[in-house]
C-alpha positions as MATLAB code, in Angstrom:
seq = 'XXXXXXXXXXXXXXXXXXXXXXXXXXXXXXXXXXXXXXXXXXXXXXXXXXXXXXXXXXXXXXXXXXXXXXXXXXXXXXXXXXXXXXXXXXXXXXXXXXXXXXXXXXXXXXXXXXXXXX';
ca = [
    -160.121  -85.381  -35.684;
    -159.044  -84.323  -32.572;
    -156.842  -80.979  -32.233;
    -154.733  -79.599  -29.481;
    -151.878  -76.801  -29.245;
    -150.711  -75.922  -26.382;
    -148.967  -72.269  -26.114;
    -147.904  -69.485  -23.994;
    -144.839  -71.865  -21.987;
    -141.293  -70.261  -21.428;
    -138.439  -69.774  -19.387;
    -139.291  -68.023  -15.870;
    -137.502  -67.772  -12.685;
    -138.489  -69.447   -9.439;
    -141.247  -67.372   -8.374;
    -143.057  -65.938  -11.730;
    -146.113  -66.621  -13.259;
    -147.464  -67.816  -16.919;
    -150.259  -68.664  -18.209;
    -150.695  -71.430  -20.953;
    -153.826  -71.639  -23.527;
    -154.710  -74.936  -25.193;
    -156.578  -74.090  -28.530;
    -159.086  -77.317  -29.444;
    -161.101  -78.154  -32.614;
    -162.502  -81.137  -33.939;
    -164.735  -82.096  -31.286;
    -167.532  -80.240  -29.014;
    -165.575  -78.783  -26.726;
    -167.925  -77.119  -24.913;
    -169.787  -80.363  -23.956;
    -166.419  -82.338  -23.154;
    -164.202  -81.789  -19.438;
    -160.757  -80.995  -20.108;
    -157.086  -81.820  -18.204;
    -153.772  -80.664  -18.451;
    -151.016  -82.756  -17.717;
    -147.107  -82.213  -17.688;
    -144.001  -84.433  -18.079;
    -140.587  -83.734  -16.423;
    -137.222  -84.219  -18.030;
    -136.814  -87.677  -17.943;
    -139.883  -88.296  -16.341;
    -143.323  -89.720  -16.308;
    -146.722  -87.855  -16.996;
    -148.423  -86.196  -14.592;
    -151.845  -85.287  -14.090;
    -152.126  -81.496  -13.163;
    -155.884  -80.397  -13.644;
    -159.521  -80.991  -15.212;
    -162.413  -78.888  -15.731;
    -165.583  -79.873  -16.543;
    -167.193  -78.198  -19.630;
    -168.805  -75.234  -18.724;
    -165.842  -74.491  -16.325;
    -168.092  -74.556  -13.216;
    -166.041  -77.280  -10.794;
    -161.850  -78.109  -11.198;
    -160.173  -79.579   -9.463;
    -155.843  -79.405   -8.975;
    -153.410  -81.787   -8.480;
    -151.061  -81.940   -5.125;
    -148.521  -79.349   -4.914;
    -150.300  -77.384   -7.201;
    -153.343  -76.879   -5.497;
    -153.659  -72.897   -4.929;
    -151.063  -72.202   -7.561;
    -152.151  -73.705  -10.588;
    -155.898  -72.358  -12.094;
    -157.385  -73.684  -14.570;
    -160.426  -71.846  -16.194;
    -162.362  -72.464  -20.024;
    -163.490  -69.788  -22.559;
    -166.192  -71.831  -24.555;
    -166.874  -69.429  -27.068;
    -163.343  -70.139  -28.738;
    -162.872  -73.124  -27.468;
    -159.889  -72.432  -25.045;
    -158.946  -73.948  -22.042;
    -155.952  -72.239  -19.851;
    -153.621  -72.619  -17.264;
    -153.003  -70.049  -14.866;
    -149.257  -70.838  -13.249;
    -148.046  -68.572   -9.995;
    -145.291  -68.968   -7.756;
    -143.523  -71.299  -10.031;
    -140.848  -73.601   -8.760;
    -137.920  -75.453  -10.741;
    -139.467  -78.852   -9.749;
    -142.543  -77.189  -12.186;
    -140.029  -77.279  -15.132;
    -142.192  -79.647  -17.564;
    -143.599  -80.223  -20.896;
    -147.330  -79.379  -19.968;
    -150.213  -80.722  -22.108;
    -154.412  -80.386  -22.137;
    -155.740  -83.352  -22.780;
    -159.930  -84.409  -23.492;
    -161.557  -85.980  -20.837;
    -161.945  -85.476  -16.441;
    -158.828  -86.309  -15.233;
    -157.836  -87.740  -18.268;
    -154.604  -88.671  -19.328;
    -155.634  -90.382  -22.342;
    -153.875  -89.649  -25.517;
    -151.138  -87.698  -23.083;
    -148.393  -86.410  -25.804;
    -149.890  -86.558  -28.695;
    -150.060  -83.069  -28.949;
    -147.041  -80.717  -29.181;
    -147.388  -79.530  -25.638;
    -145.751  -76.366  -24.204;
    -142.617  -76.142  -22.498;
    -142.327  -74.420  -19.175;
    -138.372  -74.171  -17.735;
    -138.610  -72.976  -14.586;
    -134.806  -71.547  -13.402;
    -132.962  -68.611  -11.812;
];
């Protein structure tokens, strides 16, 4: 079966930086493209960014472009989320999903929760 936990989310001020990991098993990660996505309070999911699987080509969702990077480490079978210059309006429960641009099976995992407020 498929397995995703998200990690590394938090409470940050407008401004800082995290970075989130999304551990996977149960499938060949290494041969699959991966995408997180995020859901606001309240809200519906969002697509935030895919990478194919050897990490060579993302791409980032608007708004987030040149903030958000995404980058793979096959050899655990990792996928993270860089997040700079964070604003409140980034204040989400942030999922990886399998797939390009995939928001199939959005939720199912736990997710990670960023809060982004001074």
């Amino acid at each position: 079966d498929v397995e995703l936990i998200e990690s590394g989310g938090g409470w940050v001020q407008p401004g800082g930086s995290l970075r989130l990991s999304c551990a996977a098993a149960g499938f060949p990660f290494s041969a699959t493209a991966m995408s997180w996505v995020r859901q606001p309070p309240g809200g519906e999911f969002e697509l935030v960014s895919t990478i194919t699987d050897d990490g060579r080509m993302t791409s980032t969702g608007p708004g987030m472009k040149n903030r958000f990077f995404t980058t793979r480490n096959n050899t655990i079978n990792t996928m993270y989320l860089k997040l700079n210059r964070l604003r409140t309006d980034d204040t989400a429960r942030y999922y990886c999903t399998v797939g390009w641009w995939s928001m199939v099976d959005a939720g199912r995992s736990p997710g990670t929760q960023v809060v982004v407020s001074s």
